[in-house]
Amino acid sequence: MKKTLIVALVSIILLGACSSAPANKTQYYLLNSPTTTSAVNTDNKHNKNSPYFGITLLALPDYLRQPSLVLQLSSHQLHYSHFHMWAEPLQNSFTQALAQDLNNLDSHFHYIVTPEKSQVTAVVINITAFHPTHQSQALLSGTYWLQGKDMQNPEKEHNFTLTVALNENGYEHAVEQMRKVITSLAQQITHSLVVE
């Protein structure tokens, strides 16, 4: 009887300890937060009356077309986080962030997000990678080109591989640095528009 009572008490204690372990809580992240100090309305008063220039993101790679944040663990291995997710589709937030940065950097045009087949001259972007890496970097790579209104052949293609260092641990810092690498792309695009 004593043995049964001890086993029952130990079982109750173990079950209680298991149930009191904190559950992982899902965290959601915005790539283009409206509360950051660098966020400015894309209807920038300096270029509101300027000619429109479209931003078209063809498509994200398949591995980014889902809500989990992705981390590159090694040269050929990716990790999908189950508890760190994008709050909105990455394709939408990426193009909105890029349009915002381009409007802040260049007052010659008013940049707007456009569909793939648009009647507006556009910067067409094809992303091949966008994630934090095992080398402590936020990586963004792909190609962009100018597409005329009449859907003529694209102008010169510009390949890019941009990185920003990850100086802290955690997904929140990684998302902040991913946002900065989009700003780097906007700077490269505005520079190439001036040159061309």
mmCIF file of N, CA, C and O in Angstrom, residues 13-85:
data_model
loop_
_atom_site.group_PDB
_atom_site.id
_atom_site.type_symbol
_atom_site.label_atom_id
_atom_site.label_comp_id
_atom_site.label_asym_id
_atom_site.label_seq_id
_atom_site.Cartn_x
_atom_site.Cartn_y
_atom_site.Cartn_z
ATOM 1 N N ILE A 13 3.305 14.398 -9.143
ATOM 2 C CA ILE A 13 4.319 15.456 -9.173
ATOM 3 C C ILE A 13 4.917 15.585 -10.573
ATOM 4 O O ILE A 13 5.082 16.690 -11.096
ATOM 5 N N LEU A 14 5.242 14.459 -11.206
ATOM 6 C CA LEU A 14 5.817 14.501 -12.556
ATOM 7 C C LEU A 14 4.836 15.059 -13.575
ATOM 8 O O LEU A 14 5.203 15.842 -14.456
ATOM 9 N N LEU A 15 3.581 14.677 -13.473
ATOM 10 C CA LEU A 15 2.575 15.205 -14.393
ATOM 11 C C LEU A 15 2.387 16.704 -14.193
ATOM 12 O O LEU A 15 2.241 17.460 -15.149
ATOM 13 N N GLY A 16 2.404 17.140 -12.949
ATOM 14 C CA GLY A 16 2.284 18.565 -12.656
ATOM 15 C C GLY A 16 3.461 19.350 -13.199
ATOM 16 O O GLY A 16 3.312 20.457 -13.727
ATOM 17 N N ALA A 17 4.659 18.800 -13.095
ATOM 18 C CA ALA A 17 5.855 19.470 -13.615
ATOM 19 C C ALA A 17 5.803 19.575 -15.136
ATOM 20 O O ALA A 17 6.192 20.584 -15.711
ATOM 21 N N CYS A 18 5.317 18.536 -15.791
ATOM 22 C CA CYS A 18 5.227 18.562 -17.256
ATOM 23 C C CYS A 18 4.223 19.594 -17.730
ATOM 24 O O CYS A 18 4.441 20.279 -18.717
ATOM 25 N N SER A 19 3.118 19.720 -17.052
ATOM 26 C CA SER A 19 2.075 20.632 -17.502
ATOM 27 C C SER A 19 2.409 22.084 -17.184
ATOM 28 O O SER A 19 1.835 22.985 -17.774
ATOM 29 N N SER A 20 3.348 22.334 -16.285
ATOM 30 C CA SER A 20 3.679 23.716 -15.950
ATOM 31 C C SER A 20 4.789 24.280 -16.814
ATOM 32 O O SER A 20 5.150 25.436 -16.679
ATOM 33 N N ALA A 21 5.345 23.508 -17.725
ATOM 34 C CA ALA A 21 6.379 24.010 -18.625
ATOM 35 C C ALA A 21 5.753 25.038 -19.569
ATOM 36 O O ALA A 21 4.671 24.817 -20.100
ATOM 37 N N PRO A 22 6.426 26.186 -19.761
ATOM 38 C CA PRO A 22 5.831 27.214 -20.623
ATOM 39 C C PRO A 22 5.759 26.742 -22.073
ATOM 40 O O PRO A 22 6.692 26.148 -22.589
ATOM 41 N N ALA A 23 4.632 27.013 -22.677
ATOM 42 C CA ALA A 23 4.440 26.636 -24.079
ATOM 43 C C ALA A 23 5.081 27.703 -24.966
ATOM 44 O O ALA A 23 5.109 28.878 -24.622
ATOM 45 N N ASN A 24 5.616 27.273 -26.105
ATOM 46 C CA ASN A 24 6.167 28.241 -27.050
ATOM 47 C C ASN A 24 5.032 29.073 -27.620
ATOM 48 O O ASN A 24 4.006 28.541 -28.043
ATOM 49 N N LYS A 25 5.221 30.369 -27.640
ATOM 50 C CA LYS A 25 4.214 31.276 -28.145
ATOM 51 C C LYS A 25 4.669 31.784 -29.514
ATOM 52 O O LYS A 25 5.802 32.198 -29.681
ATOM 53 N N THR A 26 3.789 31.746 -30.483
ATOM 54 C CA THR A 26 4.128 32.198 -31.829
ATOM 55 C C THR A 26 4.297 33.714 -31.842
ATOM 56 O O THR A 26 3.474 34.444 -31.304
ATOM 57 N N GLN A 27 5.385 34.167 -32.451
ATOM 58 C CA GLN A 27 5.683 35.587 -32.610
ATOM 59 C C GLN A 27 5.453 35.958 -34.080
ATOM 60 O O GLN A 27 5.832 35.204 -34.974
ATOM 61 N N TYR A 28 4.866 37.123 -34.311
ATOM 62 C CA TYR A 28 4.597 37.589 -35.668
ATOM 63 C C TYR A 28 5.395 38.867 -35.928
ATOM 64 O O TYR A 28 5.503 39.722 -35.057
ATOM 65 N N TYR A 29 5.941 38.988 -37.146
ATOM 66 C CA TYR A 29 6.822 40.100 -37.484
ATOM 67 C C TYR A 29 6.339 40.838 -38.722
ATOM 68 O O TYR A 29 5.875 40.225 -39.675
ATOM 69 N N LEU A 30 6.476 42.170 -38.688
ATOM 70 C CA LEU A 30 6.200 43.019 -39.841
ATOM 71 C C LEU A 30 7.528 43.430 -40.454
ATOM 72 O O LEU A 30 8.410 43.910 -39.751
ATOM 73 N N LEU A 31 7.672 43.255 -41.740
ATOM 74 C CA LEU A 31 8.877 43.697 -42.421
ATOM 75 C C LEU A 31 8.870 45.214 -42.554
ATOM 76 O O LEU A 31 9.902 45.864 -42.438
ATOM 77 N N ASN A 32 7.711 45.780 -42.771
ATOM 78 C CA ASN A 32 7.570 47.221 -42.989
ATOM 79 C C ASN A 32 6.682 47.796 -41.902
ATOM 80 O O ASN A 32 5.510 48.040 -42.111
ATOM 81 N N SER A 33 7.249 48.004 -40.736
ATOM 82 C CA SER A 33 6.471 48.449 -39.580
ATOM 83 C C SER A 33 6.071 49.914 -39.692
ATOM 84 O O SER A 33 6.910 50.767 -39.988
ATOM 85 N N PRO A 34 4.822 50.237 -39.423
ATOM 86 C CA PRO A 34 4.385 51.637 -39.475
ATOM 87 C C PRO A 34 4.868 52.449 -38.274
ATOM 88 O O PRO A 34 4.743 53.661 -38.273
ATOM 89 N N THR A 35 5.445 51.813 -37.269
ATOM 90 C CA THR A 35 5.861 52.528 -36.063
ATOM 91 C C THR A 35 7.343 52.867 -36.012
ATOM 92 O O THR A 35 7.789 53.527 -35.093
ATOM 93 N N THR A 36 8.117 52.428 -37.003
ATOM 94 C CA THR A 36 9.540 52.739 -36.981
ATOM 95 C C THR A 36 9.755 54.202 -37.331
ATOM 96 O O THR A 36 8.983 54.799 -38.072
ATOM 97 N N THR A 37 10.823 54.765 -36.795
ATOM 98 C CA THR A 37 11.082 56.184 -37.030
ATOM 99 C C THR A 37 11.451 56.470 -38.470
ATOM 100 O O THR A 37 11.257 57.576 -38.958
ATOM 101 N N SER A 38 11.978 55.485 -39.184
ATOM 102 C CA SER A 38 12.355 55.719 -40.583
ATOM 103 C C SER A 38 11.171 55.554 -41.530
ATOM 104 O O SER A 38 11.285 55.843 -42.708
ATOM 105 N N ALA A 39 10.044 55.074 -41.003
ATOM 106 C CA ALA A 39 8.881 54.852 -41.869
ATOM 107 C C ALA A 39 8.248 56.188 -42.250
ATOM 108 O O ALA A 39 7.942 57.013 -41.411
ATOM 109 N N VAL A 40 8.089 56.398 -43.522
ATOM 110 C CA VAL A 40 7.453 57.597 -44.045
ATOM 111 C C VAL A 40 6.393 57.138 -45.021
ATOM 112 O O VAL A 40 6.586 56.174 -45.741
ATOM 113 N N ASN A 41 5.303 57.841 -45.058
ATOM 114 C CA ASN A 41 4.218 57.498 -45.969
ATOM 115 C C ASN A 41 4.731 57.479 -47.410
ATOM 116 O O ASN A 41 5.450 58.381 -47.824
ATOM 117 N N THR A 42 4.340 56.469 -48.174
ATOM 118 C CA THR A 42 4.796 56.385 -49.565
ATOM 119 C C THR A 42 4.175 57.475 -50.433
ATOM 120 O O THR A 42 4.608 57.692 -51.546
ATOM 121 N N ASP A 43 3.182 58.187 -49.926
ATOM 122 C CA ASP A 43 2.640 59.336 -50.654
ATOM 123 C C ASP A 43 3.464 60.564 -50.289
ATOM 124 O O ASP A 43 2.939 61.600 -49.885
ATOM 125 N N ASN A 44 4.748 60.467 -50.437
ATOM 126 C CA ASN A 44 5.695 61.518 -50.093
ATOM 127 C C ASN A 44 5.321 62.793 -50.844
ATOM 128 O O ASN A 44 5.148 62.786 -52.047
ATOM 129 N N LYS A 45 5.220 63.918 -50.120
ATOM 130 C CA LYS A 45 4.802 65.170 -50.741
ATOM 131 C C LYS A 45 5.798 65.677 -51.782
ATOM 132 O O LYS A 45 5.449 66.427 -52.667
ATOM 133 N N HIS A 46 7.063 65.259 -51.671
ATOM 134 C CA HIS A 46 8.079 65.718 -52.608
ATOM 135 C C HIS A 46 7.904 65.110 -53.991
ATOM 136 O O HIS A 46 8.312 65.707 -54.972
ATOM 137 N N ASN A 47 7.348 63.925 -54.087
ATOM 138 C CA ASN A 47 7.246 63.304 -55.406
ATOM 139 C C ASN A 47 5.824 62.910 -55.774
ATOM 140 O O ASN A 47 5.617 62.154 -56.683
ATOM 141 N N LYS A 48 4.845 63.449 -55.078
ATOM 142 C CA LYS A 48 3.450 63.111 -55.356
ATOM 143 C C LYS A 48 3.027 63.544 -56.766
ATOM 144 O O LYS A 48 2.249 62.880 -57.415
ATOM 145 N N ASN A 49 3.564 64.668 -57.233
ATOM 146 C CA ASN A 49 3.210 65.170 -58.559
ATOM 147 C C ASN A 49 4.183 64.712 -59.635
ATOM 148 O O ASN A 49 4.074 65.116 -60.781
ATOM 149 N N SER A 50 5.139 63.892 -59.279
ATOM 150 C CA SER A 50 6.127 63.374 -60.225
ATOM 151 C C SER A 50 5.519 62.228 -61.031
ATOM 152 O O SER A 50 4.504 61.651 -60.651
ATOM 153 N N PRO A 51 6.165 61.870 -62.150
ATOM 154 C CA PRO A 51 5.658 60.733 -62.937
ATOM 155 C C PRO A 51 5.702 59.431 -62.120
ATOM 156 O O PRO A 51 6.597 59.239 -61.298
ATOM 157 N N TYR A 52 4.728 58.590 -62.389
ATOM 158 C CA TYR A 52 4.671 57.302 -61.692
ATOM 159 C C TYR A 52 5.712 56.347 -62.245
ATOM 160 O O TYR A 52 5.989 56.330 -63.446
ATOM 161 N N PHE A 53 6.264 55.554 -61.340
ATOM 162 C CA PHE A 53 7.233 54.521 -61.709
ATOM 163 C C PHE A 53 6.848 53.287 -60.911
ATOM 164 O O PHE A 53 6.747 53.350 -59.681
ATOM 165 N N GLY A 54 6.593 52.199 -61.596
ATOM 166 C CA GLY A 54 6.102 50.996 -60.928
ATOM 167 C C GLY A 54 7.206 50.153 -60.317
ATOM 168 O O GLY A 54 8.355 50.210 -60.723
ATOM 169 N N ILE A 55 6.820 49.363 -59.331
ATOM 170 C CA ILE A 55 7.691 48.352 -58.731
ATOM 171 C C ILE A 55 6.944 47.043 -58.885
ATOM 172 O O ILE A 55 5.834 46.888 -58.369
ATOM 173 N N THR A 56 7.532 46.096 -59.588
ATOM 174 C CA THR A 56 6.902 44.799 -59.796
ATOM 175 C C THR A 56 7.823 43.706 -59.278
ATOM 176 O O THR A 56 8.962 43.596 -59.729
ATOM 177 N N LEU A 57 7.346 42.944 -58.338
ATOM 178 C CA LEU A 57 8.083 41.778 -57.847
ATOM 179 C C LEU A 57 7.485 40.568 -58.536
ATOM 180 O O LEU A 57 6.315 40.233 -58.328
ATOM 181 N N LEU A 58 8.277 39.932 -59.414
ATOM 182 C CA LEU A 58 7.756 38.802 -60.189
ATOM 183 C C LEU A 58 7.223 37.711 -59.280
ATOM 184 O O LEU A 58 6.069 37.338 -59.347
ATOM 185 N N ALA A 59 8.086 37.181 -58.455
ATOM 186 C CA ALA A 59 7.673 36.141 -57.508
ATOM 187 C C ALA A 59 8.836 35.878 -56.575
ATOM 188 O O ALA A 59 9.992 36.087 -56.916
ATOM 189 N N LEU A 60 8.494 35.416 -55.411
ATOM 190 C CA LEU A 60 9.513 34.980 -54.472
ATOM 191 C C LEU A 60 9.852 33.520 -54.746
ATOM 192 O O LEU A 60 9.025 32.785 -55.288
ATOM 193 N N PRO A 61 11.033 33.079 -54.357
ATOM 194 C CA PRO A 61 11.331 31.650 -54.490
ATOM 195 C C PRO A 61 10.327 30.826 -53.688
ATOM 196 O O PRO A 61 9.753 31.317 -52.708
ATOM 197 N N ASP A 62 10.126 29.603 -54.081
ATOM 198 C CA ASP A 62 9.142 28.740 -53.418
ATOM 199 C C ASP A 62 9.358 28.652 -51.909
ATOM 200 O O ASP A 62 8.401 28.636 -51.141
ATOM 201 N N TYR A 63 10.607 28.612 -51.476
ATOM 202 C CA TYR A 63 10.861 28.434 -50.045
ATOM 203 C C TYR A 63 10.429 29.646 -49.206
ATOM 204 O O TYR A 63 10.279 29.541 -47.991
ATOM 205 N N LEU A 64 10.181 30.789 -49.855
ATOM 206 C CA LEU A 64 9.726 31.978 -49.135
ATOM 207 C C LEU A 64 8.221 32.212 -49.246
ATOM 208 O O LEU A 64 7.692 33.133 -48.635
ATOM 209 N N ARG A 65 7.520 31.388 -49.989
ATOM 210 C CA ARG A 65 6.073 31.568 -50.186
ATOM 211 C C ARG A 65 5.273 30.865 -49.108
ATOM 212 O O ARG A 65 4.367 30.083 -49.401
ATOM 213 N N GLN A 66 5.609 31.113 -47.900
ATOM 214 C CA GLN A 66 4.900 30.562 -46.740
ATOM 215 C C GLN A 66 5.175 31.501 -45.560
ATOM 216 O O GLN A 66 6.062 32.342 -45.650
ATOM 217 N N PRO A 67 4.420 31.410 -44.485
ATOM 218 C CA PRO A 67 4.530 32.425 -43.428
ATOM 219 C C PRO A 67 5.721 32.290 -42.474
ATOM 220 O O PRO A 67 6.045 33.247 -41.772
ATOM 221 N N SER A 68 6.391 31.157 -42.422
ATOM 222 C CA SER A 68 7.498 30.976 -41.475
ATOM 223 C C SER A 68 8.726 31.780 -41.872
ATOM 224 O O SER A 68 9.055 31.875 -43.050
ATOM 225 N N LEU A 69 9.417 32.341 -40.877
ATOM 226 C CA LEU A 69 10.711 32.944 -41.153
ATOM 227 C C LEU A 69 11.692 31.828 -41.447
ATOM 228 O O LEU A 69 11.624 30.759 -40.837
ATOM 229 N N VAL A 70 12.582 32.064 -42.387
ATOM 230 C CA VAL A 70 13.528 31.048 -42.838
ATOM 231 C C VAL A 70 14.926 31.478 -42.431
ATOM 232 O O VAL A 70 15.302 32.641 -42.569
ATOM 233 N N LEU A 71 15.699 30.527 -41.917
ATOM 234 C CA LEU A 71 17.078 30.763 -41.523
ATOM 235 C C LEU A 71 17.960 29.749 -42.225
ATOM 236 O O LEU A 71 17.660 28.553 -42.211
ATOM 237 N N GLN A 72 19.023 30.221 -42.874
ATOM 238 C CA GLN A 72 19.969 29.310 -43.525
ATOM 239 C C GLN A 72 20.938 28.804 -42.472
ATOM 240 O O GLN A 72 21.660 29.578 -41.845
ATOM 241 N N LEU A 73 20.963 27.482 -42.246
ATOM 242 C CA LEU A 73 21.797 26.871 -41.215
ATOM 243 C C LEU A 73 23.180 26.477 -41.715
ATOM 244 O O LEU A 73 24.121 26.395 -40.942
ATOM 245 N N SER A 74 23.289 26.173 -42.995
ATOM 246 C CA SER A 74 24.575 25.807 -43.609
ATOM 247 C C SER A 74 24.456 26.102 -45.093
ATOM 248 O O SER A 74 23.443 26.637 -45.546
ATOM 249 N N SER A 75 25.455 25.728 -45.846
ATOM 250 C CA SER A 75 25.447 26.038 -47.278
ATOM 251 C C SER A 75 24.206 25.530 -48.005
ATOM 252 O O SER A 75 23.739 26.156 -48.948
ATOM 253 N N HIS A 76 23.662 24.387 -47.567
ATOM 254 C CA HIS A 76 22.541 23.780 -48.281
ATOM 255 C C HIS A 76 21.353 23.424 -47.384
ATOM 256 O O HIS A 76 20.491 22.665 -47.801
ATOM 257 N N GLN A 77 21.316 23.966 -46.171
ATOM 258 C CA GLN A 77 20.242 23.599 -45.251
ATOM 259 C C GLN A 77 19.499 24.845 -44.757
ATOM 260 O O GLN A 77 20.115 25.815 -44.327
ATOM 261 N N LEU A 78 18.165 24.789 -44.857
ATOM 262 C CA LEU A 78 17.302 25.867 -44.381
ATOM 263 C C LEU A 78 16.472 25.377 -43.198
ATOM 264 O O LEU A 78 16.114 24.205 -43.133
ATOM 265 N N HIS A 79 16.153 26.294 -42.298
ATOM 266 C CA HIS A 79 15.293 25.985 -41.153
ATOM 267 C C HIS A 79 14.064 26.876 -41.231
ATOM 268 O O HIS A 79 14.168 28.098 -41.356
ATOM 269 N N TYR A 80 12.892 26.266 -41.172
ATOM 270 C CA TYR A 80 11.628 27.002 -41.123
ATOM 271 C C TYR A 80 11.199 27.099 -39.663
ATOM 272 O O TYR A 80 10.950 26.092 -39.022
ATOM 273 N N SER A 81 11.105 28.319 -39.161
ATOM 274 C CA SER A 81 10.700 28.507 -37.774
ATOM 275 C C SER A 81 9.196 28.250 -37.631
ATOM 276 O O SER A 81 8.396 28.760 -38.415
ATOM 277 N N HIS A 82 8.841 27.479 -36.611
ATOM 278 C CA HIS A 82 7.414 27.204 -36.368
ATOM 279 C C HIS A 82 6.780 28.243 -35.452
ATOM 280 O O HIS A 82 5.554 28.314 -35.360
ATOM 281 N N PHE A 83 7.611 29.042 -34.768
ATOM 282 C CA PHE A 83 7.081 30.000 -33.800
ATOM 283 C C PHE A 83 7.451 31.444 -34.121
ATOM 284 O O PHE A 83 7.235 32.339 -33.323
ATOM 285 N N HIS A 84 8.023 31.686 -35.310
ATOM 286 C CA HIS A 84 8.360 33.034 -35.761
ATOM 287 C C HIS A 84 7.852 33.159 -37.190
ATOM 288 O O HIS A 84 8.384 32.542 -38.103
ATOM 289 N N MET A 85 6.805 33.973 -37.358
ATOM 290 C CA MET A 85 6.079 34.037 -38.627
ATOM 291 C C MET A 85 5.955 35.479 -39.122
ATOM 292 O O MET A 85 5.974 36.419 -38.335
#
